[in-house]
GROMACS .gro file of C-alpha atoms in nm:
model
  514
    1MET     CA    1  -0.306  -3.054   4.636
    2LYS     CA    2  -0.100  -2.966   4.316
    3PHE     CA    3  -0.101  -2.625   4.150
    4SER     CA    4  -0.023  -2.601   3.766
    5LEU     CA    5   0.258  -2.354   3.690
    6ARG     CA    6   0.149  -2.345   3.329
    7ALA     CA    7   0.079  -1.993   3.221
    8ASP     CA    8  -0.295  -1.964   3.100
    9LYS     CA    9  -0.514  -1.672   3.015
   10ASP     CA   10  -0.814  -1.822   3.190
   11GLU     CA   11  -0.643  -1.986   3.481
   12LYS     CA   12  -0.359  -1.807   3.645
   13VAL     CA   13  -0.182  -1.878   3.960
   14ASP     CA   14  -0.134  -1.581   4.205
   15HIS     CA   15   0.233  -1.595   4.279
   16LEU     CA   16   0.233  -1.297   4.521
   17GLN     CA   17   0.223  -1.492   4.847
   18GLU     CA   18   0.231  -1.353   5.197
   19SER     CA   19   0.515  -1.452   5.417
   20PRO     CA   20   0.457  -1.535   5.791
   21ASP     CA   21   0.532  -1.172   5.894
   22GLY     CA   22   0.263  -1.054   5.643
   23ALA     CA   23   0.502  -0.907   5.380
   24VAL     CA   24   0.443  -0.984   5.021
   25ALA     CA   25   0.698  -1.221   4.872
   26ALA     CA   26   0.830  -1.201   4.511
   27PRO     CA   27   0.685  -1.443   4.258
   28PRO     CA   28   0.909  -1.738   4.157
   29ALA     CA   29   1.150  -1.631   3.890
   30TYR     CA   30   1.052  -1.934   3.676
   31ASP     CA   31   0.711  -1.810   3.603
   32ILE     CA   32   0.750  -1.417   3.589
   33PRO     CA   33   0.645  -1.256   3.254
   34LEU     CA   34   0.947  -1.194   3.047
   35GLU     CA   35   0.893  -0.807   3.044
   36ASN     CA   36   0.892  -0.812   3.413
   37LEU     CA   37   1.226  -0.988   3.480
   38GLU     CA   38   1.462  -0.772   3.693
   39LYS     CA   39   1.706  -0.672   3.424
   40SER     CA   40   1.864  -0.340   3.306
   41ARG     CA   41   1.767  -0.198   2.958
   42TRP     CA   42   2.106  -0.307   2.831
   43GLU     CA   43   2.068  -0.652   2.968
   44ARG     CA   44   1.741  -0.683   2.786
   45SER     CA   45   1.866  -0.525   2.460
   46TRP     CA   46   2.211  -0.664   2.385
   47PRO     CA   47   2.093  -1.030   2.328
   48THR     CA   48   1.851  -0.905   2.066
   49ILE     CA   49   2.144  -0.719   1.894
   50ALA     CA   50   2.396  -1.006   1.919
   51CYS     CA   51   2.147  -1.273   1.796
   52GLY     CA   52   2.011  -1.075   1.498
   53ALA     CA   53   2.295  -0.852   1.387
   54GLY     CA   54   2.483  -1.139   1.220
   55LEU     CA   55   2.226  -1.123   0.935
   56PHE     CA   56   2.434  -0.829   0.813
   57SER     CA   57   2.675  -1.096   0.683
   58ASP     CA   58   2.386  -1.253   0.490
   59GLY     CA   59   2.317  -0.908   0.313
   60TYR     CA   60   2.683  -0.845   0.248
   61LEU     CA   61   2.805  -1.187   0.136
   62ASN     CA   62   2.495  -1.240  -0.092
   63GLY     CA   63   2.490  -0.879  -0.211
   64VAL     CA   64   2.866  -0.853  -0.298
   65ILE     CA   65   2.860  -1.154  -0.522
   66GLY     CA   66   2.664  -0.955  -0.766
   67SER     CA   67   2.937  -0.699  -0.821
   68VAL     CA   68   3.203  -0.972  -0.795
   69ASN     CA   69   3.018  -1.141  -1.080
   70THR     CA   70   3.044  -0.835  -1.286
   71LEU     CA   71   3.425  -0.805  -1.204
   72LEU     CA   72   3.488  -1.169  -1.291
   73LYS     CA   73   3.309  -1.127  -1.627
   74THR     CA   74   3.526  -0.821  -1.710
   75ILE     CA   75   3.855  -1.002  -1.613
   76TYR     CA   76   3.773  -1.330  -1.770
   77PRO     CA   77   3.526  -1.248  -2.060
   78LYS     CA   78   3.541  -1.605  -2.210
   79GLN     CA   79   3.637  -1.837  -1.929
   80TYR     CA   80   3.379  -1.691  -1.687
   81ALA     CA   81   3.102  -1.508  -1.886
   82ASP     CA   82   3.061  -1.795  -2.132
   83SER     CA   83   3.048  -2.077  -1.857
   84THR     CA   84   2.821  -2.212  -1.612
   85ALA     CA   85   3.044  -2.074  -1.336
   86SER     CA   86   2.875  -1.728  -1.359
   87GLN     CA   87   2.538  -1.866  -1.242
   88ASN     CA   88   2.691  -2.119  -1.005
   89VAL     CA   89   2.896  -1.877  -0.804
   90SER     CA   90   2.590  -1.653  -0.768
   91SER     CA   91   2.353  -1.925  -0.667
   92ILE     CA   92   2.549  -2.201  -0.507
   93ALA     CA   93   2.535  -2.012  -0.167
   94PHE     CA   94   2.162  -2.044  -0.169
   95ALA     CA   95   2.188  -2.422  -0.180
   96GLY     CA   96   2.428  -2.406   0.119
   97THR     CA   97   2.202  -2.167   0.290
   98ILE     CA   98   1.916  -2.416   0.262
   99VAL     CA   99   2.142  -2.701   0.414
  100GLY     CA  100   2.254  -2.464   0.693
  101GLN     CA  101   1.905  -2.356   0.771
  102LEU     CA  102   1.765  -2.698   0.819
  103ALA     CA  103   2.063  -2.837   1.002
  104PHE     CA  104   2.086  -2.544   1.249
  105GLY     CA  105   1.715  -2.538   1.291
  106TYR     CA  106   1.733  -2.888   1.428
  107THR     CA  107   2.027  -2.815   1.654
  108SER     CA  108   1.891  -2.485   1.777
  109ASP     CA  109   1.575  -2.657   1.902
  110HIS     CA  110   1.734  -2.991   2.015
  111TYR     CA  111   2.058  -2.865   2.160
  112SER     CA  112   2.122  -2.489   2.199
  113ARG     CA  113   2.036  -2.155   2.047
  114LYS     CA  114   2.359  -2.010   2.160
  115TRP     CA  115   2.600  -2.280   2.041
  116SER     CA  116   2.430  -2.326   1.706
  117LEU     CA  117   2.482  -1.947   1.657
  118LEU     CA  118   2.850  -1.964   1.753
  119VAL     CA  119   2.925  -2.256   1.515
  120SER     CA  120   2.756  -2.084   1.220
  121THR     CA  121   2.953  -1.756   1.304
  122PHE     CA  122   3.290  -1.950   1.286
  123ILE     CA  123   3.183  -2.113   0.952
  124LEU     CA  124   3.114  -1.768   0.812
  125ILE     CA  125   3.453  -1.645   0.924
  126LEU     CA  126   3.646  -1.946   0.778
  127PHE     CA  127   3.477  -1.956   0.434
  128ALA     CA  128   3.462  -1.599   0.376
  129ALA     CA  129   3.836  -1.589   0.413
  130LEU     CA  130   3.866  -1.905   0.181
  131CYS     CA  131   3.651  -1.740  -0.077
  132ALA     CA  132   3.877  -1.450  -0.093
  133GLY     CA  133   4.183  -1.671  -0.138
  134SER     CA  134   4.025  -1.904  -0.395
  135TYR     CA  135   4.303  -2.061  -0.618
  136GLY     CA  136   4.301  -2.324  -0.882
  137TYR     CA  137   4.549  -2.614  -0.898
  138HIS     CA  138   4.873  -2.484  -1.079
  139GLY     CA  139   4.692  -2.157  -1.126
  140SER     CA  140   4.411  -2.298  -1.328
  141ILE     CA  141   4.128  -2.049  -1.399
  142GLY     CA  142   3.868  -2.318  -1.405
  143GLY     CA  143   4.005  -2.460  -1.085
  144MET     CA  144   3.974  -2.121  -0.921
  145PHE     CA  145   3.606  -2.094  -1.021
  146ALA     CA  146   3.549  -2.439  -0.882
  147ALA     CA  147   3.709  -2.355  -0.567
  148LEU     CA  148   3.515  -2.028  -0.539
  149THR     CA  149   3.192  -2.222  -0.595
  150ALA     CA  150   3.273  -2.491  -0.336
  151TYR     CA  151   3.367  -2.231  -0.078
  152ARG     CA  152   3.052  -2.024  -0.145
  153PHE     CA  153   2.844  -2.350  -0.079
  154PHE     CA  154   2.997  -2.391   0.265
  155LEU     CA  155   2.967  -2.025   0.329
  156GLY     CA  156   2.601  -2.061   0.254
  157ILE     CA  157   2.574  -2.322   0.539
  158GLY     CA  158   2.709  -2.055   0.783
  159ILE     CA  159   2.461  -1.802   0.654
  160GLY     CA  160   2.188  -2.056   0.697
  161GLY     CA  161   2.268  -2.097   1.063
  162GLU     CA  162   2.212  -1.731   1.131
  163TYR     CA  163   1.834  -1.778   1.038
  164PRO     CA  164   1.704  -2.041   1.278
  165ALA     CA  165   1.960  -1.979   1.546
  166GLY     CA  166   1.998  -1.607   1.522
  167SER     CA  167   1.665  -1.479   1.421
  168VAL     CA  168   1.467  -1.710   1.648
  169ALA     CA  169   1.678  -1.623   1.955
  170CYS     CA  170   1.644  -1.251   1.853
  171ALA     CA  171   1.254  -1.291   1.849
  172GLU     CA  172   1.257  -1.467   2.192
  173SER     CA  173   1.485  -1.213   2.341
  174SER     CA  174   1.269  -0.933   2.216
  175GLY     CA  175   0.992  -1.061   2.446
  176GLU     CA  176   1.178  -0.909   2.735
  177LEU     CA  177   1.163  -0.559   2.582
  178GLN     CA  178   0.890  -0.304   2.623
  179SER     CA  179   0.549  -0.402   2.478
  180GLY     CA  180   0.473  -0.180   2.182
  181HIS     CA  181   0.831  -0.171   2.059
  182ARG     CA  182   0.918  -0.546   2.017
  183ASN     CA  183   0.840  -0.578   1.643
  184ARG     CA  184   1.055  -0.286   1.541
  185TRP     CA  185   1.360  -0.399   1.738
  186PHE     CA  186   1.333  -0.741   1.593
  187ILE     CA  187   1.316  -0.601   1.246
  188MET     CA  188   1.606  -0.356   1.313
  189PHE     CA  189   1.837  -0.625   1.401
  190THR     CA  190   1.719  -0.878   1.131
  191ASN     CA  191   1.589  -0.741   0.810
  192VAL     CA  192   1.739  -0.388   0.851
  193MET     CA  193   2.080  -0.568   0.903
  194ILE     CA  194   2.038  -0.762   0.588
  195ASP     CA  195   1.957  -0.454   0.395
  196ALA     CA  196   2.246  -0.254   0.548
  197GLY     CA  197   2.462  -0.546   0.431
  198PHE     CA  198   2.334  -0.505   0.076
  199VAL     CA  199   2.407  -0.139   0.074
  200VAL     CA  200   2.765  -0.184   0.204
  201ALA     CA  201   2.805  -0.465  -0.042
  202ALA     CA  202   2.718  -0.226  -0.325
  203ILE     CA  203   2.943   0.068  -0.218
  204VAL     CA  204   3.262  -0.134  -0.122
  205PRO     CA  205   3.318  -0.271  -0.487
  206MET     CA  206   3.273   0.086  -0.615
  207PHE     CA  207   3.548   0.224  -0.384
  208LEU     CA  208   3.776  -0.076  -0.459
  209VAL     CA  209   3.742  -0.021  -0.825
  210LEU     CA  210   3.834   0.337  -0.779
  211ILE     CA  211   4.132   0.243  -0.550
  212PHE     CA  212   4.276  -0.048  -0.750
  213THR     CA  213   4.161   0.097  -1.099
  214ASP     CA  214   4.049  -0.110  -1.388
  215ASN     CA  215   4.401  -0.255  -1.434
  216HIS     CA  216   4.388  -0.443  -1.100
  217LEU     CA  217   4.042  -0.582  -1.074
  218ARG     CA  218   4.193  -0.913  -0.952
  219ALA     CA  219   4.273  -0.762  -0.633
  220ALA     CA  220   3.933  -0.578  -0.616
  221TRP     CA  221   3.718  -0.896  -0.626
  222ARG     CA  222   3.932  -1.070  -0.361
  223VAL     CA  223   3.928  -0.788  -0.125
  224ALA     CA  224   3.557  -0.732  -0.175
  225LEU     CA  225   3.498  -1.104  -0.062
  226GLY     CA  226   3.757  -1.100   0.211
  227LEU     CA  227   3.598  -0.794   0.386
  228GLY     CA  228   3.305  -1.028   0.454
  229VAL     CA  229   3.515  -1.175   0.745
  230ILE     CA  230   3.475  -0.858   0.946
  231PRO     CA  231   3.097  -0.863   1.027
  232PRO     CA  232   3.093  -1.214   1.188
  233LEU     CA  233   3.426  -1.154   1.347
  234SER     CA  234   3.295  -0.840   1.525
  235LEU     CA  235   3.013  -1.040   1.694
  236VAL     CA  236   3.220  -1.330   1.830
  237TRP     CA  237   3.276  -1.188   2.182
  238LEU     CA  238   2.913  -1.079   2.220
  239ARG     CA  239   2.788  -1.426   2.114
  240ILE     CA  240   3.028  -1.599   2.346
  241LYS     CA  241   2.868  -1.396   2.639
  242LEU     CA  242   2.522  -1.483   2.530
  243LYS     CA  243   2.293  -1.701   2.743
  244GLU     CA  244   2.001  -1.905   2.624
  245PRO     CA  245   1.681  -1.699   2.577
  246GLU     CA  246   1.452  -1.731   2.881
  247GLU     CA  247   1.170  -1.834   2.677
  248PHE     CA  248   1.365  -2.117   2.532
  249ASN     CA  249   1.468  -2.237   2.876
  250ARG     CA  250   1.097  -2.255   2.968
  251GLN     CA  251   0.959  -2.422   2.658
  252THR     CA  252   1.234  -2.640   2.503
  253MET     CA  253   1.173  -3.007   2.421
  254LYS     CA  254   1.539  -3.094   2.407
  255ASN     CA  255   1.505  -3.325   2.715
  256THR     CA  256   1.227  -3.527   2.560
  257ARG     CA  257   1.099  -3.673   2.237
  258THR     CA  258   0.920  -3.425   2.006
  259PRO     CA  259   0.551  -3.534   1.921
  260TRP     CA  260   0.585  -3.474   1.566
  261MET     CA  261   0.259  -3.603   1.449
  262LEU     CA  262   0.088  -3.352   1.692
  263VAL     CA  263   0.326  -3.070   1.585
  264ILE     CA  264   0.229  -3.144   1.214
  265ARG     CA  265  -0.149  -3.149   1.282
  266PHE     CA  266  -0.124  -2.820   1.464
  267TYR     CA  267   0.106  -2.626   1.236
  268TRP     CA  268   0.117  -2.765   0.883
  269TYR     CA  269  -0.133  -2.523   0.722
  270ARG     CA  270   0.017  -2.220   0.889
  271LEU     CA  271   0.385  -2.337   0.800
  272MET     CA  272   0.288  -2.398   0.435
  273LEU     CA  273   0.126  -2.043   0.409
  274VAL     CA  274   0.425  -1.864   0.560
  275SER     CA  275   0.661  -2.072   0.338
  276VAL     CA  276   0.474  -1.979   0.021
  277ILE     CA  277   0.485  -1.605   0.104
  278TRP     CA  278   0.863  -1.623   0.182
  279PHE     CA  279   0.925  -1.824  -0.143
  280ILE     CA  280   0.769  -1.548  -0.340
  281TYR     CA  281   0.941  -1.268  -0.167
  282ASP     CA  282   1.297  -1.424  -0.214
  283PHE     CA  283   1.215  -1.522  -0.566
  284GLN     CA  284   1.201  -1.167  -0.679
  285SER     CA  285   1.393  -0.986  -0.409
  286TYR     CA  286   1.726  -1.177  -0.433
  287SER     CA  287   1.706  -1.220  -0.795
  288PHE     CA  288   1.673  -0.839  -0.866
  289GLY     CA  289   1.941  -0.768  -0.609
  290ILE     CA  290   2.196  -0.997  -0.769
  291TYR     CA  291   2.144  -0.883  -1.121
  292SER     CA  292   2.088  -0.514  -1.057
  293SER     CA  293   2.442  -0.412  -1.134
  294ALA     CA  294   2.441  -0.597  -1.461
  295TRP     CA  295   2.101  -0.449  -1.540
  296ILE     CA  296   2.227  -0.087  -1.489
  297ASP     CA  297   2.534  -0.177  -1.697
  298ILE     CA  298   2.310  -0.262  -1.981
  299ILE     CA  299   2.113   0.064  -1.945
  300ILE     CA  300   2.407   0.304  -1.915
  301GLY     CA  301   2.605   0.118  -2.184
  302SER     CA  302   2.932  -0.074  -2.203
  303ASP     CA  303   3.139   0.248  -2.247
  304ALA     CA  304   3.059   0.376  -1.891
  305PRO     CA  305   3.333   0.317  -1.627
  306LEU     CA  306   3.279   0.016  -1.411
  307TRP     CA  307   3.282   0.226  -1.083
  308GLN     CA  308   2.991   0.424  -1.232
  309THR     CA  309   2.781   0.104  -1.276
  310PHE     CA  310   2.860   0.021  -0.918
  311GLY     CA  311   2.777   0.373  -0.806
  312TRP     CA  312   2.425   0.355  -0.958
  313ASN     CA  313   2.387   0.002  -0.803
  314THR     CA  314   2.487   0.162  -0.462
  315LEU     CA  315   2.201   0.422  -0.514
  316VAL     CA  316   1.963   0.142  -0.585
  317ASN     CA  317   2.045  -0.052  -0.272
  318VAL     CA  318   2.017   0.252  -0.057
  319PHE     CA  319   1.644   0.248  -0.133
  320TYR     CA  320   1.614  -0.064   0.074
  321LEU     CA  321   1.687   0.113   0.400
  322PRO     CA  322   1.402   0.373   0.412
  323GLY     CA  323   1.131   0.105   0.334
  324ALA     CA  324   1.292  -0.129   0.585
  325ILE     CA  325   1.322   0.128   0.870
  326PHE     CA  326   0.971   0.274   0.818
  327GLY     CA  327   0.831  -0.082   0.795
  328ALA     CA  328   0.984  -0.171   1.133
  329PHE     CA  329   0.771   0.104   1.301
  330LEU     CA  330   0.468   0.029   1.086
  331SER     CA  331   0.487  -0.333   1.205
  332ASP     CA  332   0.431  -0.211   1.562
  333TRP     CA  333   0.175   0.038   1.473
  334ILE     CA  334  -0.068  -0.174   1.263
  335GLY     CA  335   0.062  -0.533   1.302
  336PRO     CA  336   0.275  -0.751   1.089
  337ARG     CA  337  -0.004  -0.903   0.892
  338TYR     CA  338  -0.147  -0.556   0.755
  339ALA     CA  339   0.215  -0.417   0.714
  340LEU     CA  340   0.318  -0.714   0.501
  341ALA     CA  341  -0.009  -0.705   0.294
  342ILE     CA  342  -0.002  -0.328   0.232
  343GLY     CA  343   0.384  -0.322   0.148
  344VAL     CA  344   0.371  -0.613  -0.105
  345PHE     CA  345   0.043  -0.484  -0.270
  346ALA     CA  346   0.206  -0.136  -0.320
  347GLN     CA  347   0.515  -0.310  -0.456
  348GLY     CA  348   0.307  -0.503  -0.715
  349VAL     CA  349   0.136  -0.174  -0.822
  350VAL     CA  350   0.482  -0.005  -0.877
  351GLY     CA  351   0.606  -0.313  -1.057
  352PHE     CA  352   0.321  -0.301  -1.307
  353ILE     CA  353   0.388   0.067  -1.364
  354MET     CA  354   0.766  -0.009  -1.420
  355SER     CA  355   0.677  -0.284  -1.671
  356ALA     CA  356   0.462  -0.041  -1.864
  357ALA     CA  357   0.706   0.240  -1.867
  358TYR     CA  358   1.019   0.023  -1.924
  359PRO     CA  359   1.056   0.141  -2.290
  360GLU     CA  360   1.102   0.492  -2.167
  361LEU     CA  361   1.321   0.406  -1.865
  362ASP     CA  362   1.545   0.164  -2.073
  363THR     CA  363   1.770   0.450  -2.195
  364ALA     CA  364   2.105   0.584  -2.066
  365LYS     CA  365   1.952   0.944  -2.041
  366ASN     CA  366   1.681   0.827  -1.810
  367VAL     CA  367   1.889   0.593  -1.586
  368GLY     CA  368   1.822   0.827  -1.304
  369GLY     CA  369   1.455   0.779  -1.343
  370PHE     CA  370   1.500   0.406  -1.374
  371VAL     CA  371   1.699   0.395  -1.048
  372VAL     CA  372   1.450   0.603  -0.852
  373VAL     CA  373   1.145   0.400  -0.966
  374TYR     CA  374   1.334   0.081  -0.922
  375GLY     CA  375   1.440   0.186  -0.584
  376ILE     CA  376   1.079   0.262  -0.468
  377PHE     CA  377   0.988  -0.085  -0.593
  378LEU     CA  378   1.257  -0.252  -0.378
  379SER     CA  379   1.179  -0.017  -0.081
  380LEU     CA  380   0.819  -0.115  -0.065
  381GLY     CA  381   0.920  -0.482  -0.070
  382GLU     CA  382   1.133  -0.419   0.229
  383MET     CA  383   0.847  -0.234   0.413
  384GLY     CA  384   0.615  -0.519   0.352
  385PRO     CA  385   0.735  -0.886   0.330
  386GLY     CA  386   1.106  -0.804   0.383
  387ASP     CA  387   1.056  -0.667   0.735
  388ASN     CA  388   0.760  -0.889   0.826
  389ILE     CA  389   0.785  -1.243   0.680
  390GLY     CA  390   1.073  -1.331   0.927
  391LEU     CA  391   0.879  -1.171   1.201
  392VAL     CA  392   0.576  -1.381   1.109
  393ALA     CA  393   0.774  -1.704   1.083
  394ALA     CA  394   0.938  -1.641   1.420
  395LYS     CA  395   0.605  -1.555   1.612
  396THR     CA  396   0.354  -1.804   1.460
  397SER     CA  397   0.491  -2.118   1.618
  398ALA     CA  398   0.567  -2.245   1.972
  399THR     CA  399   0.910  -2.195   2.105
  400SER     CA  400   0.978  -2.566   2.141
  401ILE     CA  401   0.969  -2.611   1.768
  402ARG     CA  402   1.036  -2.264   1.648
  403GLY     CA  403   1.384  -2.323   1.518
  404GLN     CA  404   1.271  -2.597   1.278
  405TYR     CA  405   0.944  -2.414   1.184
  406TYR     CA  406   1.144  -2.096   1.100
  407ALA     CA  407   1.413  -2.294   0.919
  408ILE     CA  408   1.172  -2.475   0.692
  409ALA     CA  409   0.996  -2.150   0.605
  410ALA     CA  410   1.322  -1.969   0.548
  411ALA     CA  411   1.461  -2.269   0.345
  412CYS     CA  412   1.155  -2.233   0.117
  413GLY     CA  413   1.248  -1.864   0.080
  414LYS     CA  414   1.607  -1.946  -0.020
  415ILE     CA  415   1.478  -2.203  -0.262
  416GLY     CA  416   1.276  -1.919  -0.413
  417ALA     CA  417   1.594  -1.713  -0.434
  418PHE     CA  418   1.780  -2.006  -0.586
  419VAL     CA  419   1.509  -2.062  -0.838
  420GLY     CA  420   1.481  -1.698  -0.913
  421THR     CA  421   1.857  -1.651  -1.013
  422TYR     CA  422   1.806  -1.919  -1.276
  423VAL     CA  423   1.458  -1.827  -1.386
  424PHE     CA  424   1.526  -1.447  -1.434
  425PRO     CA  425   1.805  -1.502  -1.709
  426ILE     CA  426   1.574  -1.760  -1.878
  427ILE     CA  427   1.286  -1.503  -1.875
  428GLN     CA  428   1.511  -1.237  -2.025
  429LYS     CA  429   1.676  -1.478  -2.278
  430ASN     CA  430   1.337  -1.608  -2.408
  431ALA     CA  431   1.172  -1.266  -2.420
  432PRO     CA  432   1.046  -1.143  -2.757
  433GLY     CA  433   1.327  -0.941  -2.904
  434GLY     CA  434   1.607  -1.139  -2.717
  435PRO     CA  435   1.802  -1.077  -2.396
  436ASP     CA  436   1.878  -0.712  -2.519
  437GLY     CA  437   1.515  -0.623  -2.614
  438VAL     CA  438   1.261  -0.420  -2.419
  439ARG     CA  439   1.064  -0.731  -2.321
  440ALA     CA  440   1.372  -0.873  -2.151
  441GLY     CA  441   1.333  -0.582  -1.895
  442GLN     CA  442   0.958  -0.566  -1.886
  443ASP     CA  443   0.883  -0.943  -1.827
  444PRO     CA  444   1.064  -0.993  -1.495
  445PHE     CA  445   0.881  -0.698  -1.337
  446PHE     CA  446   0.556  -0.831  -1.473
  447VAL     CA  447   0.618  -1.165  -1.326
  448SER     CA  448   0.723  -1.032  -0.985
  449SER     CA  449   0.431  -0.795  -0.960
  450SER     CA  450   0.182  -1.063  -1.024
  451LEU     CA  451   0.341  -1.272  -0.748
  452CYS     CA  452   0.316  -0.967  -0.520
  453MET     CA  453  -0.049  -0.949  -0.557
  454LEU     CA  454  -0.076  -1.323  -0.474
  455SER     CA  455   0.132  -1.259  -0.150
  456ALA     CA  456  -0.092  -0.968  -0.055
  457PHE     CA  457  -0.402  -1.190  -0.082
  458LEU     CA  458  -0.243  -1.471   0.123
  459ALA     CA  459  -0.125  -1.238   0.396
  460LEU     CA  460  -0.435  -1.026   0.432
  461PHE     CA  461  -0.692  -1.311   0.434
  462LEU     CA  462  -0.506  -1.615   0.560
  463LEU     CA  463  -0.232  -1.507   0.798
  464PRO     CA  464  -0.323  -1.512   1.178
  465HIS     CA  465  -0.311  -1.192   1.382
  466ILE     CA  466   0.037  -1.131   1.544
  467GLY     CA  467   0.037  -0.915   1.865
  468GLN     CA  468   0.311  -0.805   2.100
  469ASP     CA  469   0.267  -1.106   2.312
  470THR     CA  470   0.210  -1.364   2.039
  471ILE     CA  471   0.513  -1.571   2.141
  472THR     CA  472   0.392  -1.630   2.487
  473GLU     CA  473   0.018  -1.678   2.369
  474GLU     CA  474   0.134  -1.929   2.122
  475ASP     CA  475   0.315  -2.131   2.376
  476ILE     CA  476   0.001  -2.132   2.584
  477LYS     CA  477  -0.213  -2.257   2.305
  478PHE     CA  478   0.040  -2.525   2.206
  479ARG     CA  479   0.073  -2.645   2.553
  480ALA     CA  480  -0.296  -2.663   2.583
  481TYR     CA  481  -0.322  -2.854   2.256
  482LEU     CA  482  -0.058  -3.113   2.371
  483GLU     CA  483  -0.234  -3.155   2.697
  484SER     CA  484  -0.569  -3.206   2.530
  485LYS     CA  485  -0.406  -3.496   2.332
  486GLY     CA  486  -0.267  -3.643   2.658
  487TRP     CA  487   0.098  -3.545   2.608
  488ASP     CA  488   0.275  -3.455   2.943
  489THR     CA  489   0.397  -3.093   2.920
  490ARG     CA  490   0.591  -3.135   3.238
  491GLN     CA  491   0.866  -3.274   3.015
  492MET     CA  492   0.921  -2.935   2.858
  493GLY     CA  493   1.184  -2.691   2.966
  494SER     CA  494   1.557  -2.710   3.044
  495LYS     CA  495   1.658  -2.944   3.336
  496GLU     CA  496   1.729  -2.623   3.538
  497TYR     CA  497   1.380  -2.498   3.459
  498GLN     CA  498   1.215  -2.821   3.548
  499MET     CA  499   1.413  -2.846   3.871
  500GLY     CA  500   1.317  -2.496   3.958
  501ASN     CA  501   0.942  -2.550   3.877
  502SER     CA  502   0.943  -2.872   4.085
  503SER     CA  503   1.082  -2.693   4.390
  504VAL     CA  504   0.834  -2.405   4.354
  505GLY     CA  505   0.547  -2.664   4.319
  506GLU     CA  506   0.663  -2.845   4.646
  507SER     CA  507   0.693  -2.516   4.829
  508ILE     CA  508   0.334  -2.425   4.735
  509ASP     CA  509   0.209  -2.768   4.840
  510LYS     CA  510   0.370  -2.732   5.176
  511ASP     CA  511   0.230  -2.381   5.218
  512MET     CA  512  -0.128  -2.501   5.137
  513GLU     CA  513  -0.093  -2.801   5.365
  514ALA     CA  514   0.009  -2.573   5.643
   0.00000   0.00000   0.00000
């Protein structure tokens, strides 16, 4: 007689067996619920930190390029500002990120979460350093811009690896944390890290301009990019010590052929929905973030010192954090679906208000009011989709294909960011009154707010419920679906897990025969 060791809500195996002397033996380690594994609080927590905290690099390296763009336009007003290099340097990292997400999404599912994460970490370190040292052949300015663009592309590949390898492993590791707190810790070490990176990316150029002064801006932009080496470098040791998440060991398909047709039939609709919401969020979020310093520069005037522009930009970015931190707790309290819908709906309302009030906000004397209202707009975006879209992507698929599922959704988001960085300047340029007119400021907010309302509808009415144990429950549902189609789920799991499962099954058989 055989016993199935597959976890199931309706059919559970009682692992508490009596030994010959009547004592109750411990359940097999291979099938213990994740939160019941014998680990200290630190042993449960640090994998979540090590996996997710690397997204600080995403926030910093994508955020700092906005200020670097402003610096380069100041240093090279003709060679840079009047060329395609300005847009390419800002946007090319998104193209690299898409490549990295898809590539590391595959390797994180089919090879290793840990080693995919380590490779992406070393790519970040190498190309962050090369960006800072960008140099054109024989001192060519155009060559320097070309080198910077190329390095930013490869840097994007490293950033992309953080999403399917880091965030997915972070979500799986959070399953070992206390129920009722899992969403907040996932968010704290993913989206809050990204937002913290944006804040630091805003304040660093301000201090560098004050330190180097306007006469040495060439040093300022290189140091700003070079400091991007520090965040990934600080995580190398923690990531070397990482082990594969327990859920990955139990559910991986790396030792068998993935039944792609069954995967597509089961997940295509949900993946498309999550991807659309992520596309909309990144379309407006990254575009506003990259161009915020240039926007403020227009409002306060060209006569204001450069550090002052960066100072206002820092204040704008600080607004990311309250929304992101509050949203982390809100996600546990009411669930990611409702938190996402409420946050993005409120963001859309504030965006429409900004669009209507823009003629009054678009003056140097009201720059404080602009920054506060704009900051609330960004904060609500972080409370809603910023915090929860990654969580939704990480927890609405089975572990065995989670890296690729997450990678596709995140790549769609970065496509949205890439498109947004090109579309926003076009919207402003073609607005009635030209790029310096009032409509050039109003129209982007109107477009973004309309998309926010669409996201709120999609999240509220079409996303599934996501609870504290959704990862485990999703694995159960997916296994049951595969078995209903005749696919042998005994092929799933790492070789060590399969061997352990087999030995436990044989032990149970012998006990039953006895």
